[in-house]
Amino acid sequence: QLTFKDHERDMVLMHHGIQAAFEDGSRETHHSSLQIFGDSKMTAMCKTVGYTAAVGTKLLLSEKINEKGVLLPTNKDIYEPCLEALEKEGIKFNEEILMDREEIQQFIF
């Protein structure tokens, strides 16, 4: 069992970097970062996992999600209320978009 000493706390750190190339030759790089620290009352892992599960449960019980089965969080009806609720709890990604207009010589997936 993991036990923190009085001066210790955990941290959740997540970073996504996504590059996109478009037919007109433009490029974008999207960066999305999250950093959450635990505190004396709750670990960062508990906040990020527990709050997310609680929000999903609340949406299901209040019948704001009517679909059944395993659902991907790629539907706006699912992810928008989840992100709004998580932001109220201090869980929010910092996002940045960098644009580059240089012509792309070759783009291979």
PDB file of N, CA and C in Angstrom:
ATOM      1  N   GLN A   1       0.844  -1.176   0.000  1.00  0.00           N
ATOM      2  CA  GLN A   1       0.000   0.000   0.000  1.00  0.00           C
ATOM      3  C   GLN A   1       0.890   1.240   0.000  1.00  0.00           C
ATOM      4  N   LEU A   2       0.547   2.179  -0.888  1.00  0.00           N
ATOM      5  CA  LEU A   2       1.311   3.420  -0.987  1.00  0.00           C
ATOM      6  C   LEU A   2       0.804   4.413   0.045  1.00  0.00           C
ATOM      7  N   THR A   3       1.695   4.890   0.865  1.00  0.00           N
ATOM      8  CA  THR A   3       1.341   5.894   1.861  1.00  0.00           C
ATOM      9  C   THR A   3       2.295   7.067   1.714  1.00  0.00           C
ATOM     10  N   PHE A   4       1.744   8.252   1.607  1.00  0.00           N
ATOM     11  CA  PHE A   4       2.572   9.450   1.485  1.00  0.00           C
ATOM     12  C   PHE A   4       2.966   9.955   2.862  1.00  0.00           C
ATOM     13  N   LYS A   5       4.168  10.473   2.949  1.00  0.00           N
ATOM     14  CA  LYS A   5       4.583  11.150   4.171  1.00  0.00           C
ATOM     15  C   LYS A   5       3.922  12.527   4.180  1.00  0.00           C
ATOM     16  N   ASP A   6       3.945  13.199   5.313  1.00  0.00           N
ATOM     17  CA  ASP A   6       3.252  14.484   5.448  1.00  0.00           C
ATOM     18  C   ASP A   6       3.663  15.508   4.394  1.00  0.00           C
ATOM     19  N   HIS A   7       4.915  15.510   3.979  1.00  0.00           N
ATOM     20  CA  HIS A   7       5.411  16.505   3.023  1.00  0.00           C
ATOM     21  C   HIS A   7       5.322  16.035   1.563  1.00  0.00           C
ATOM     22  N   GLU A   8       4.791  14.835   1.328  1.00  0.00           N
ATOM     23  CA  GLU A   8       4.713  14.286  -0.027  1.00  0.00           C
ATOM     24  C   GLU A   8       3.302  14.415  -0.596  1.00  0.00           C
ATOM     25  N   ARG A   9       3.244  14.450  -1.925  1.00  0.00           N
ATOM     26  CA  ARG A   9       1.970  14.434  -2.646  1.00  0.00           C
ATOM     27  C   ARG A   9       2.208  13.853  -4.029  1.00  0.00           C
ATOM     28  N   ASP A  10       1.159  13.404  -4.654  1.00  0.00           N
ATOM     29  CA  ASP A  10       1.300  12.852  -5.999  1.00  0.00           C
ATOM     30  C   ASP A  10       0.955  13.915  -7.034  1.00  0.00           C
ATOM     31  N   MET A  11       1.205  13.568  -8.288  1.00  0.00           N
ATOM     32  CA  MET A  11       0.941  14.481  -9.382  1.00  0.00           C
ATOM     33  C   MET A  11       0.490  13.664 -10.591  1.00  0.00           C
ATOM     34  N   VAL A  12      -0.490  14.178 -11.318  1.00  0.00           N
ATOM     35  CA  VAL A  12      -0.891  13.612 -12.596  1.00  0.00           C
ATOM     36  C   VAL A  12      -0.457  14.605 -13.661  1.00  0.00           C
ATOM     37  N   LEU A  13       0.291  14.121 -14.630  1.00  0.00           N
ATOM     38  CA  LEU A  13       0.789  14.965 -15.710  1.00  0.00           C
ATOM     39  C   LEU A  13       0.444  14.284 -17.024  1.00  0.00           C
ATOM     40  N   MET A  14      -0.208  15.018 -17.912  1.00  0.00           N
ATOM     41  CA  MET A  14      -0.587  14.467 -19.213  1.00  0.00           C
ATOM     42  C   MET A  14      -0.314  15.527 -20.274  1.00  0.00           C
ATOM     43  N   HIS A  15       0.260  15.105 -21.389  1.00  0.00           N
ATOM     44  CA  HIS A  15       0.522  16.028 -22.491  1.00  0.00           C
ATOM     45  C   HIS A  15       0.242  15.315 -23.809  1.00  0.00           C
ATOM     46  N   HIS A  16      -0.508  15.992 -24.672  1.00  0.00           N
ATOM     47  CA  HIS A  16      -0.771  15.486 -26.016  1.00  0.00           C
ATOM     48  C   HIS A  16      -0.189  16.482 -27.002  1.00  0.00           C
ATOM     49  N   GLY A  17       0.510  15.980 -28.010  1.00  0.00           N
ATOM     50  CA  GLY A  17       0.991  16.797 -29.115  1.00  0.00           C
ATOM     51  C   GLY A  17       0.469  16.204 -30.406  1.00  0.00           C
ATOM     52  N   ILE A  18      -0.278  16.987 -31.154  1.00  0.00           N
ATOM     53  CA  ILE A  18      -0.884  16.492 -32.386  1.00  0.00           C
ATOM     54  C   ILE A  18      -0.496  17.423 -33.521  1.00  0.00           C
ATOM     55  N   GLN A  19       0.026  16.840 -34.599  1.00  0.00           N
ATOM     56  CA  GLN A  19       0.387  17.628 -35.773  1.00  0.00           C
ATOM     57  C   GLN A  19      -0.579  17.304 -36.902  1.00  0.00           C
ATOM     58  N   ALA A  20      -0.987  18.349 -37.614  1.00  0.00           N
ATOM     59  CA  ALA A  20      -1.913  18.172 -38.729  1.00  0.00           C
ATOM     60  C   ALA A  20      -1.366  18.894 -39.954  1.00  0.00           C
ATOM     61  N   ALA A  21      -1.529  18.270 -41.118  1.00  0.00           N
ATOM     62  CA  ALA A  21      -1.150  18.882 -42.389  1.00  0.00           C
ATOM     63  C   ALA A  21      -2.393  18.914 -43.273  1.00  0.00           C
ATOM     64  N   PHE A  22      -2.616  20.048 -43.923  1.00  0.00           N
ATOM     65  CA  PHE A  22      -3.814  20.237 -44.721  1.00  0.00           C
ATOM     66  C   PHE A  22      -3.466  20.342 -46.202  1.00  0.00           C
ATOM     67  N   GLU A  23      -4.463  20.131 -47.048  1.00  0.00           N
ATOM     68  CA  GLU A  23      -4.259  20.117 -48.501  1.00  0.00           C
ATOM     69  C   GLU A  23      -3.707  21.437 -49.024  1.00  0.00           C
ATOM     70  N   ASP A  24      -4.003  22.557 -48.369  1.00  0.00           N
ATOM     71  CA  ASP A  24      -3.513  23.864 -48.839  1.00  0.00           C
ATOM     72  C   ASP A  24      -2.059  24.118 -48.437  1.00  0.00           C
ATOM     73  N   GLY A  25      -1.423  23.127 -47.794  1.00  0.00           N
ATOM     74  CA  GLY A  25      -0.023  23.262 -47.396  1.00  0.00           C
ATOM     75  C   GLY A  25       0.168  23.798 -45.990  1.00  0.00           C
ATOM     76  N   SER A  26      -0.890  24.193 -45.344  1.00  0.00           N
ATOM     77  CA  SER A  26      -0.758  24.715 -43.984  1.00  0.00           C
ATOM     78  C   SER A  26      -0.598  23.559 -42.999  1.00  0.00           C
ATOM     79  N   ARG A  27       0.005  23.896 -41.869  1.00  0.00           N
ATOM     80  CA  ARG A  27       0.209  22.915 -40.807  1.00  0.00           C
ATOM     81  C   ARG A  27      -0.196  23.527 -39.476  1.00  0.00           C
ATOM     82  N   GLU A  28      -0.619  22.674 -38.577  1.00  0.00           N
ATOM     83  CA  GLU A  28      -0.927  23.090 -37.215  1.00  0.00           C
ATOM     84  C   GLU A  28      -0.351  22.071 -36.253  1.00  0.00           C
ATOM     85  N   THR A  29       0.105  22.566 -35.125  1.00  0.00           N
ATOM     86  CA  THR A  29       0.521  21.703 -34.029  1.00  0.00           C
ATOM     87  C   THR A  29      -0.324  22.082 -32.821  1.00  0.00           C
ATOM     88  N   HIS A  30      -1.014  21.104 -32.279  1.00  0.00           N
ATOM     89  CA  HIS A  30      -1.862  21.315 -31.106  1.00  0.00           C
ATOM     90  C   HIS A  30      -1.175  20.700 -29.892  1.00  0.00           C
ATOM     91  N   HIS A  31      -1.049  21.486 -28.836  1.00  0.00           N
ATOM     92  CA  HIS A  31      -0.503  21.000 -27.562  1.00  0.00           C
ATOM     93  C   HIS A  31      -1.588  21.123 -26.512  1.00  0.00           C
ATOM     94  N   SER A  32      -1.781  20.070 -25.738  1.00  0.00           N
ATOM     95  CA  SER A  32      -2.775  20.054 -24.679  1.00  0.00           C
ATOM     96  C   SER A  32      -2.116  19.427 -23.450  1.00  0.00           C
ATOM     97  N   SER A  33      -2.065  20.194 -22.361  1.00  0.00           N
ATOM     98  CA  SER A  33      -1.353  19.734 -21.161  1.00  0.00           C
ATOM     99  C   SER A  33      -2.210  19.865 -19.914  1.00  0.00           C
ATOM    100  N   LEU A  34      -2.020  18.915 -19.012  1.00  0.00           N
ATOM    101  CA  LEU A  34      -2.730  18.892 -17.739  1.00  0.00           C
ATOM    102  C   LEU A  34      -1.728  18.567 -16.641  1.00  0.00           C
ATOM    103  N   GLN A  35      -1.779  19.325 -15.553  1.00  0.00           N
ATOM    104  CA  GLN A  35      -0.950  19.035 -14.388  1.00  0.00           C
ATOM    105  C   GLN A  35      -1.808  19.251 -13.143  1.00  0.00           C
ATOM    106  N   ILE A  36      -1.998  18.197 -12.379  1.00  0.00           N
ATOM    107  CA  ILE A  36      -2.808  18.241 -11.160  1.00  0.00           C
ATOM    108  C   ILE A  36      -1.979  17.672 -10.011  1.00  0.00           C
ATOM    109  N   PHE A  37      -1.992  18.357  -8.882  1.00  0.00           N
ATOM    110  CA  PHE A  37      -1.306  17.879  -7.689  1.00  0.00           C
ATOM    111  C   PHE A  37      -2.319  17.400  -6.659  1.00  0.00           C
ATOM    112  N   GLY A  38      -1.951  16.358  -5.952  1.00  0.00           N
ATOM    113  CA  GLY A  38      -2.751  15.924  -4.824  1.00  0.00           C
ATOM    114  C   GLY A  38      -2.534  16.862  -3.657  1.00  0.00           C
ATOM    115  N   ASP A  39      -3.374  16.744  -2.659  1.00  0.00           N
ATOM    116  CA  ASP A  39      -3.221  17.562  -1.457  1.00  0.00           C
ATOM    117  C   ASP A  39      -3.443  16.685  -0.228  1.00  0.00           C
ATOM    118  N   SER A  40      -3.571  17.292   0.925  1.00  0.00           N
ATOM    119  CA  SER A  40      -3.703  16.511   2.159  1.00  0.00           C
ATOM    120  C   SER A  40      -5.041  15.776   2.248  1.00  0.00           C
ATOM    121  N   LYS A  41      -6.026  16.183   1.435  1.00  0.00           N
ATOM    122  CA  LYS A  41      -7.351  15.559   1.486  1.00  0.00           C
ATOM    123  C   LYS A  41      -7.566  14.504   0.404  1.00  0.00           C
ATOM    124  N   MET A  42      -6.928  14.700  -0.761  1.00  0.00           N
ATOM    125  CA  MET A  42      -7.208  13.810  -1.889  1.00  0.00           C
ATOM    126  C   MET A  42      -6.001  13.751  -2.833  1.00  0.00           C
ATOM    127  N   THR A  43      -5.693  12.547  -3.321  1.00  0.00           N
ATOM    128  CA  THR A  43      -4.591  12.403  -4.271  1.00  0.00           C
ATOM    129  C   THR A  43      -5.006  12.935  -5.641  1.00  0.00           C
ATOM    130  N   ALA A  44      -4.036  13.265  -6.463  1.00  0.00           N
ATOM    131  CA  ALA A  44      -4.310  13.728  -7.828  1.00  0.00           C
ATOM    132  C   ALA A  44      -4.967  12.619  -8.638  1.00  0.00           C
ATOM    133  N   MET A  45      -4.542  11.386  -8.439  1.00  0.00           N
ATOM    134  CA  MET A  45      -5.139  10.256  -9.155  1.00  0.00           C
ATOM    135  C   MET A  45      -6.607  10.105  -8.771  1.00  0.00           C
ATOM    136  N   CYS A  46      -6.906  10.264  -7.504  1.00  0.00           N
ATOM    137  CA  CYS A  46      -8.295  10.182  -7.043  1.00  0.00           C
ATOM    138  C   CYS A  46      -9.135  11.289  -7.670  1.00  0.00           C
ATOM    139  N   LYS A  47      -8.588  12.506  -7.739  1.00  0.00           N
ATOM    140  CA  LYS A  47      -9.318  13.627  -8.343  1.00  0.00           C
ATOM    141  C   LYS A  47      -9.616  13.357  -9.811  1.00  0.00           C
ATOM    142  N   THR A  48      -8.598  12.984 -10.570  1.00  0.00           N
ATOM    143  CA  THR A  48      -8.778  12.849 -12.021  1.00  0.00           C
ATOM    144  C   THR A  48      -9.621  11.636 -12.386  1.00  0.00           C
ATOM    145  N   VAL A  49      -9.475  10.539 -11.685  1.00  0.00           N
ATOM    146  CA  VAL A  49     -10.256   9.336 -11.984  1.00  0.00           C
ATOM    147  C   VAL A  49     -11.623   9.400 -11.313  1.00  0.00           C
ATOM    148  N   GLY A  50     -11.649   9.762 -10.055  1.00  0.00           N
ATOM    149  CA  GLY A  50     -12.894   9.775  -9.293  1.00  0.00           C
ATOM    150  C   GLY A  50     -13.894  10.805  -9.788  1.00  0.00           C
ATOM    151  N   TYR A  51     -13.436  12.043 -10.012  1.00  0.00           N
ATOM    152  CA  TYR A  51     -14.352  13.072 -10.504  1.00  0.00           C
ATOM    153  C   TYR A  51     -14.914  12.696 -11.871  1.00  0.00           C
ATOM    154  N   THR A  52     -14.059  12.165 -12.739  1.00  0.00           N
ATOM    155  CA  THR A  52     -14.506  11.787 -14.082  1.00  0.00           C
ATOM    156  C   THR A  52     -15.565  10.695 -14.012  1.00  0.00           C
ATOM    157  N   ALA A  53     -15.342   9.684 -13.183  1.00  0.00           N
ATOM    158  CA  ALA A  53     -16.329   8.614 -13.022  1.00  0.00           C
ATOM    159  C   ALA A  53     -17.625   9.156 -12.424  1.00  0.00           C
ATOM    160  N   ALA A  54     -17.515  10.068 -11.476  1.00  0.00           N
ATOM    161  CA  ALA A  54     -18.704  10.649 -10.842  1.00  0.00           C
ATOM    162  C   ALA A  54     -19.525  11.466 -11.835  1.00  0.00           C
ATOM    163  N   VAL A  55     -18.858  12.229 -12.678  1.00  0.00           N
ATOM    164  CA  VAL A  55     -19.562  13.034 -13.683  1.00  0.00           C
ATOM    165  C   VAL A  55     -20.280  12.120 -14.670  1.00  0.00           C
ATOM    166  N   GLY A  56     -19.603  11.085 -15.139  1.00  0.00           N
ATOM    167  CA  GLY A  56     -20.232  10.140 -16.058  1.00  0.00           C
ATOM    168  C   GLY A  56     -21.439   9.463 -15.435  1.00  0.00           C
ATOM    169  N   THR A  57     -21.316   9.081 -14.169  1.00  0.00           N
ATOM    170  CA  THR A  57     -22.419   8.449 -13.453  1.00  0.00           C
ATOM    171  C   THR A  57     -23.597   9.402 -13.314  1.00  0.00           C
ATOM    172  N   LYS A  58     -23.307  10.653 -12.973  1.00  0.00           N
ATOM    173  CA  LYS A  58     -24.373  11.650 -12.825  1.00  0.00           C
ATOM    174  C   LYS A  58     -25.109  11.864 -14.156  1.00  0.00           C
ATOM    175  N   LEU A  59     -24.370  11.921 -15.256  1.00  0.00           N
ATOM    176  CA  LEU A  59     -25.004  12.090 -16.575  1.00  0.00           C
ATOM    177  C   LEU A  59     -25.905  10.903 -16.903  1.00  0.00           C
ATOM    178  N   LEU A  60     -25.462   9.706 -16.576  1.00  0.00           N
ATOM    179  CA  LEU A  60     -26.285   8.519 -16.835  1.00  0.00           C
ATOM    180  C   LEU A  60     -27.533   8.500 -15.960  1.00  0.00           C
ATOM    181  N   LEU A  61     -27.370   8.757 -14.668  1.00  0.00           N
ATOM    182  CA  LEU A  61     -28.508   8.700 -13.738  1.00  0.00           C
ATOM    183  C   LEU A  61     -29.528   9.809 -13.988  1.00  0.00           C
ATOM    184  N   SER A  62     -29.054  10.955 -14.481  1.00  0.00           N
ATOM    185  CA  SER A  62     -29.980  12.057 -14.783  1.00  0.00           C
ATOM    186  C   SER A  62     -30.547  11.940 -16.197  1.00  0.00           C
ATOM    187  N   GLU A  63     -30.201  10.834 -16.871  1.00  0.00           N
ATOM    188  CA  GLU A  63     -30.683  10.509 -18.218  1.00  0.00           C
ATOM    189  C   GLU A  63     -30.306  11.559 -19.259  1.00  0.00           C
ATOM    190  N   LYS A  64     -29.164  12.226 -19.039  1.00  0.00           N
ATOM    191  CA  LYS A  64     -28.645  13.152 -20.043  1.00  0.00           C
ATOM    192  C   LYS A  64     -27.867  12.404 -21.116  1.00  0.00           C
ATOM    193  N   ILE A  65     -27.492  11.165 -20.818  1.00  0.00           N
ATOM    194  CA  ILE A  65     -26.921  10.247 -21.810  1.00  0.00           C
ATOM    195  C   ILE A  65     -27.915   9.104 -21.938  1.00  0.00           C
ATOM    196  N   ASN A  66     -28.470   8.945 -23.121  1.00  0.00           N
ATOM    197  CA  ASN A  66     -29.492   7.919 -23.335  1.00  0.00           C
ATOM    198  C   ASN A  66     -28.964   6.684 -24.049  1.00  0.00           C
ATOM    199  N   GLU A  67     -27.740   6.756 -24.543  1.00  0.00           N
ATOM    200  CA  GLU A  67     -27.169   5.619 -25.262  1.00  0.00           C
ATOM    201  C   GLU A  67     -26.797   4.522 -24.274  1.00  0.00           C
ATOM    202  N   LYS A  68     -26.717   3.303 -24.764  1.00  0.00           N
ATOM    203  CA  LYS A  68     -26.390   2.151 -23.918  1.00  0.00           C
ATOM    204  C   LYS A  68     -25.077   1.540 -24.374  1.00  0.00           C
ATOM    205  N   GLY A  69     -24.442   0.789 -23.504  1.00  0.00           N
ATOM    206  CA  GLY A  69     -23.225   0.066 -23.843  1.00  0.00           C
ATOM    207  C   GLY A  69     -21.970   0.864 -23.548  1.00  0.00           C
ATOM    208  N   VAL A  70     -20.864   0.414 -24.108  1.00  0.00           N
ATOM    209  CA  VAL A  70     -19.588   1.093 -23.943  1.00  0.00           C
ATOM    210  C   VAL A  70     -19.566   2.275 -24.907  1.00  0.00           C
ATOM    211  N   LEU A  71     -19.375   3.484 -24.378  1.00  0.00           N
ATOM    212  CA  LEU A  71     -19.433   4.688 -25.192  1.00  0.00           C
ATOM    213  C   LEU A  71     -18.083   5.381 -25.227  1.00  0.00           C
ATOM    214  N   LEU A  72     -17.684   5.824 -26.393  1.00  0.00           N
ATOM    215  CA  LEU A  72     -16.460   6.606 -26.527  1.00  0.00           C
ATOM    216  C   LEU A  72     -16.763   8.061 -26.176  1.00  0.00           C
ATOM    217  N   PRO A  73     -15.837   8.744 -25.540  1.00  0.00           N
ATOM    218  CA  PRO A  73     -16.089  10.140 -25.171  1.00  0.00           C
ATOM    219  C   PRO A  73     -15.826  11.109 -26.324  1.00  0.00           C
ATOM    220  N   THR A  74     -16.123  10.691 -27.549  1.00  0.00           N
ATOM    221  CA  THR A  74     -15.913  11.546 -28.717  1.00  0.00           C
ATOM    222  C   THR A  74     -17.200  12.236 -29.160  1.00  0.00           C
ATOM    223  N   ASN A  75     -18.284  11.986 -28.470  1.00  0.00           N
ATOM    224  CA  ASN A  75     -19.569  12.603 -28.760  1.00  0.00           C
ATOM    225  C   ASN A  75     -19.698  13.861 -27.895  1.00  0.00           C
ATOM    226  N   LYS A  76     -20.048  14.999 -28.527  1.00  0.00           N
ATOM    227  CA  LYS A  76     -20.154  16.257 -27.774  1.00  0.00           C
ATOM    228  C   LYS A  76     -21.147  16.174 -26.619  1.00  0.00           C
ATOM    229  N   ASP A  77     -22.190  15.363 -26.777  1.00  0.00           N
ATOM    230  CA  ASP A  77     -23.173  15.219 -25.702  1.00  0.00           C
ATOM    231  C   ASP A  77     -22.570  14.568 -24.462  1.00  0.00           C
ATOM    232  N   ILE A  78     -21.454  13.885 -24.657  1.00  0.00           N
ATOM    233  CA  ILE A  78     -20.765  13.248 -23.533  1.00  0.00           C
ATOM    234  C   ILE A  78     -19.610  14.114 -23.046  1.00  0.00           C
ATOM    235  N   TYR A  79     -18.723  14.529 -23.953  1.00  0.00           N
ATOM    236  CA  TYR A  79     -17.510  15.195 -23.467  1.00  0.00           C
ATOM    237  C   TYR A  79     -17.718  16.644 -23.036  1.00  0.00           C
ATOM    238  N   GLU A  80     -18.653  17.376 -23.641  1.00  0.00           N
ATOM    239  CA  GLU A  80     -18.827  18.772 -23.228  1.00  0.00           C
ATOM    240  C   GLU A  80     -19.302  18.911 -21.779  1.00  0.00           C
ATOM    241  N   PRO A  81     -20.367  18.207 -21.356  1.00  0.00           N
ATOM    242  CA  PRO A  81     -20.749  18.348 -19.944  1.00  0.00           C
ATOM    243  C   PRO A  81     -19.693  17.784 -18.987  1.00  0.00           C
ATOM    244  N   CYS A  82     -18.972  16.769 -19.423  1.00  0.00           N
ATOM    245  CA  CYS A  82     -17.902  16.216 -18.577  1.00  0.00           C
ATOM    246  C   CYS A  82     -16.791  17.244 -18.377  1.00  0.00           C
ATOM    247  N   LEU A  83     -16.333  17.858 -19.460  1.00  0.00           N
ATOM    248  CA  LEU A  83     -15.257  18.844 -19.350  1.00  0.00           C
ATOM    249  C   LEU A  83     -15.688  20.058 -18.529  1.00  0.00           C
ATOM    250  N   GLU A  84     -16.937  20.480 -18.698  1.00  0.00           N
ATOM    251  CA  GLU A  84     -17.447  21.616 -17.907  1.00  0.00           C
ATOM    252  C   GLU A  84     -17.460  21.284 -16.415  1.00  0.00           C
ATOM    253  N   ALA A  85     -17.929  20.103 -16.066  1.00  0.00           N
ATOM    254  CA  ALA A  85     -17.982  19.700 -14.656  1.00  0.00           C
ATOM    255  C   ALA A  85     -16.579  19.533 -14.075  1.00  0.00           C
ATOM    256  N   LEU A  86     -15.665  18.952 -14.849  1.00  0.00           N
ATOM    257  CA  LEU A  86     -14.294  18.766 -14.363  1.00  0.00           C
ATOM    258  C   LEU A  86     -13.591  20.108 -14.170  1.00  0.00           C
ATOM    259  N   GLU A  87     -13.870  21.064 -15.053  1.00  0.00           N
ATOM    260  CA  GLU A  87     -13.263  22.388 -14.914  1.00  0.00           C
ATOM    261  C   GLU A  87     -13.702  23.048 -13.601  1.00  0.00           C
ATOM    262  N   LYS A  88     -14.944  22.827 -13.195  1.00  0.00           N
ATOM    263  CA  LYS A  88     -15.426  23.371 -11.921  1.00  0.00           C
ATOM    264  C   LYS A  88     -14.661  22.787 -10.742  1.00  0.00           C
ATOM    265  N   GLU A  89     -14.085  21.598 -10.921  1.00  0.00           N
ATOM    266  CA  GLU A  89     -13.292  20.950  -9.873  1.00  0.00           C
ATOM    267  C   GLU A  89     -11.796  21.266 -10.012  1.00  0.00           C
ATOM    268  N   GLY A  90     -11.452  22.155 -10.951  1.00  0.00           N
ATOM    269  CA  GLY A  90     -10.056  22.550 -11.131  1.00  0.00           C
ATOM    270  C   GLY A  90      -9.272  21.656 -12.065  1.00  0.00           C
ATOM    271  N   ILE A  91      -9.959  20.799 -12.804  1.00  0.00           N
ATOM    272  CA  ILE A  91      -9.288  19.899 -13.741  1.00  0.00           C
ATOM    273  C   ILE A  91      -9.532  20.422 -15.150  1.00  0.00           C
ATOM    274  N   LYS A  92      -8.480  21.031 -15.723  1.00  0.00           N
ATOM    275  CA  LYS A  92      -8.618  21.664 -17.031  1.00  0.00           C
ATOM    276  C   LYS A  92      -7.297  21.577 -17.787  1.00  0.00           C
ATOM    277  N   PHE A  93      -7.388  21.227 -19.050  1.00  0.00           N
ATOM    278  CA  PHE A  93      -6.218  21.203 -19.909  1.00  0.00           C
ATOM    279  C   PHE A  93      -5.887  22.618 -20.372  1.00  0.00           C
ATOM    280  N   ASN A  94      -4.609  22.915 -20.456  1.00  0.00           N
ATOM    281  CA  ASN A  94      -4.144  24.149 -21.092  1.00  0.00           C
ATOM    282  C   ASN A  94      -3.865  23.805 -22.541  1.00  0.00           C
ATOM    283  N   GLU A  95      -4.443  24.567 -23.456  1.00  0.00           N
ATOM    284  CA  GLU A  95      -4.327  24.235 -24.864  1.00  0.00           C
ATOM    285  C   GLU A  95      -3.668  25.354 -25.646  1.00  0.00           C
ATOM    286  N   GLU A  96      -2.879  24.946 -26.650  1.00  0.00           N
ATOM    287  CA  GLU A  96      -2.167  25.890 -27.497  1.00  0.00           C
ATOM    288  C   GLU A  96      -2.170  25.343 -28.919  1.00  0.00           C
ATOM    289  N   ILE A  97      -2.396  26.225 -29.885  1.00  0.00           N
ATOM    290  CA  ILE A  97      -2.347  25.835 -31.298  1.00  0.00           C
ATOM    291  C   ILE A  97      -1.299  26.701 -31.980  1.00  0.00           C
ATOM    292  N   LEU A  98      -0.330  26.042 -32.608  1.00  0.00           N
ATOM    293  CA  LEU A  98       0.709  26.730 -33.367  1.00  0.00           C
ATOM    294  C   LEU A  98       0.436  26.509 -34.849  1.00  0.00           C
ATOM    295  N   MET A  99       0.433  27.588 -35.632  1.00  0.00           N
ATOM    296  CA  MET A  99       0.153  27.473 -37.058  1.00  0.00           C
ATOM    297  C   MET A  99       1.414  27.770 -37.851  1.00  0.00           C
ATOM    298  N   ASP A 100       1.605  27.022 -38.927  1.00  0.00           N
ATOM    299  CA  ASP A 100       2.758  27.183 -39.797  1.00  0.00           C
ATOM    300  C   ASP A 100       2.257  27.146 -41.237  1.00  0.00           C
ATOM    301  N   ARG A 101       2.546  28.163 -42.009  1.00  0.00           N
ATOM    302  CA  ARG A 101       2.043  28.256 -43.384  1.00  0.00           C
ATOM    303  C   ARG A 101       3.056  27.777 -44.432  1.00  0.00           C
ATOM    304  N   GLU A 102       4.173  27.229 -44.007  1.00  0.00           N
ATOM    305  CA  GLU A 102       5.158  26.750 -44.976  1.00  0.00           C
ATOM    306  C   GLU A 102       4.582  25.596 -45.793  1.00  0.00           C
ATOM    307  N   GLU A 103       4.987  25.534 -47.062  1.00  0.00           N
ATOM    308  CA  GLU A 103       4.489  24.450 -47.923  1.00  0.00           C
ATOM    309  C   GLU A 103       5.077  23.114 -47.479  1.00  0.00           C
ATOM    310  N   ILE A 104       4.276  22.088 -47.508  1.00  0.00           N
ATOM    311  CA  ILE A 104       4.718  20.756 -47.111  1.00  0.00           C
ATOM    312  C   ILE A 104       5.207  20.018 -48.335  1.00  0.00           C
ATOM    313  N   GLN A 105       6.445  19.556 -48.294  1.00  0.00           N
ATOM    314  CA  GLN A 105       7.035  18.840 -49.424  1.00  0.00           C
ATOM    315  C   GLN A 105       6.472  17.424 -49.535  1.00  0.00           C
ATOM    316  N   GLN A 106       6.432  16.730 -48.401  1.00  0.00           N
ATOM    317  CA  GLN A 106       5.953  15.357 -48.399  1.00  0.00           C
ATOM    318  C   GLN A 106       5.417  15.044 -47.001  1.00  0.00           C
ATOM    319  N   PHE A 107       4.263  14.481 -46.944  1.00  0.00           N
ATOM    320  CA  PHE A 107       3.667  14.134 -45.651  1.00  0.00           C
ATOM    321  C   PHE A 107       3.260  12.674 -45.722  1.00  0.00           C
ATOM    322  N   ILE A 108       3.919  11.834 -44.933  1.00  0.00           N
ATOM    323  CA  ILE A 108       3.672  10.383 -44.963  1.00  0.00           C
ATOM    324  C   ILE A 108       3.112   9.958 -43.616  1.00  0.00           C
ATOM    325  N   PHE A 109       2.033   9.187 -43.649  1.00  0.00           N
ATOM    326  CA  PHE A 109       1.469   8.641 -42.415  1.00  0.00           C
ATOM    327  C   PHE A 109       2.147   7.337 -42.103  1.00  0.00           C
TER     328      PHE A 109
END
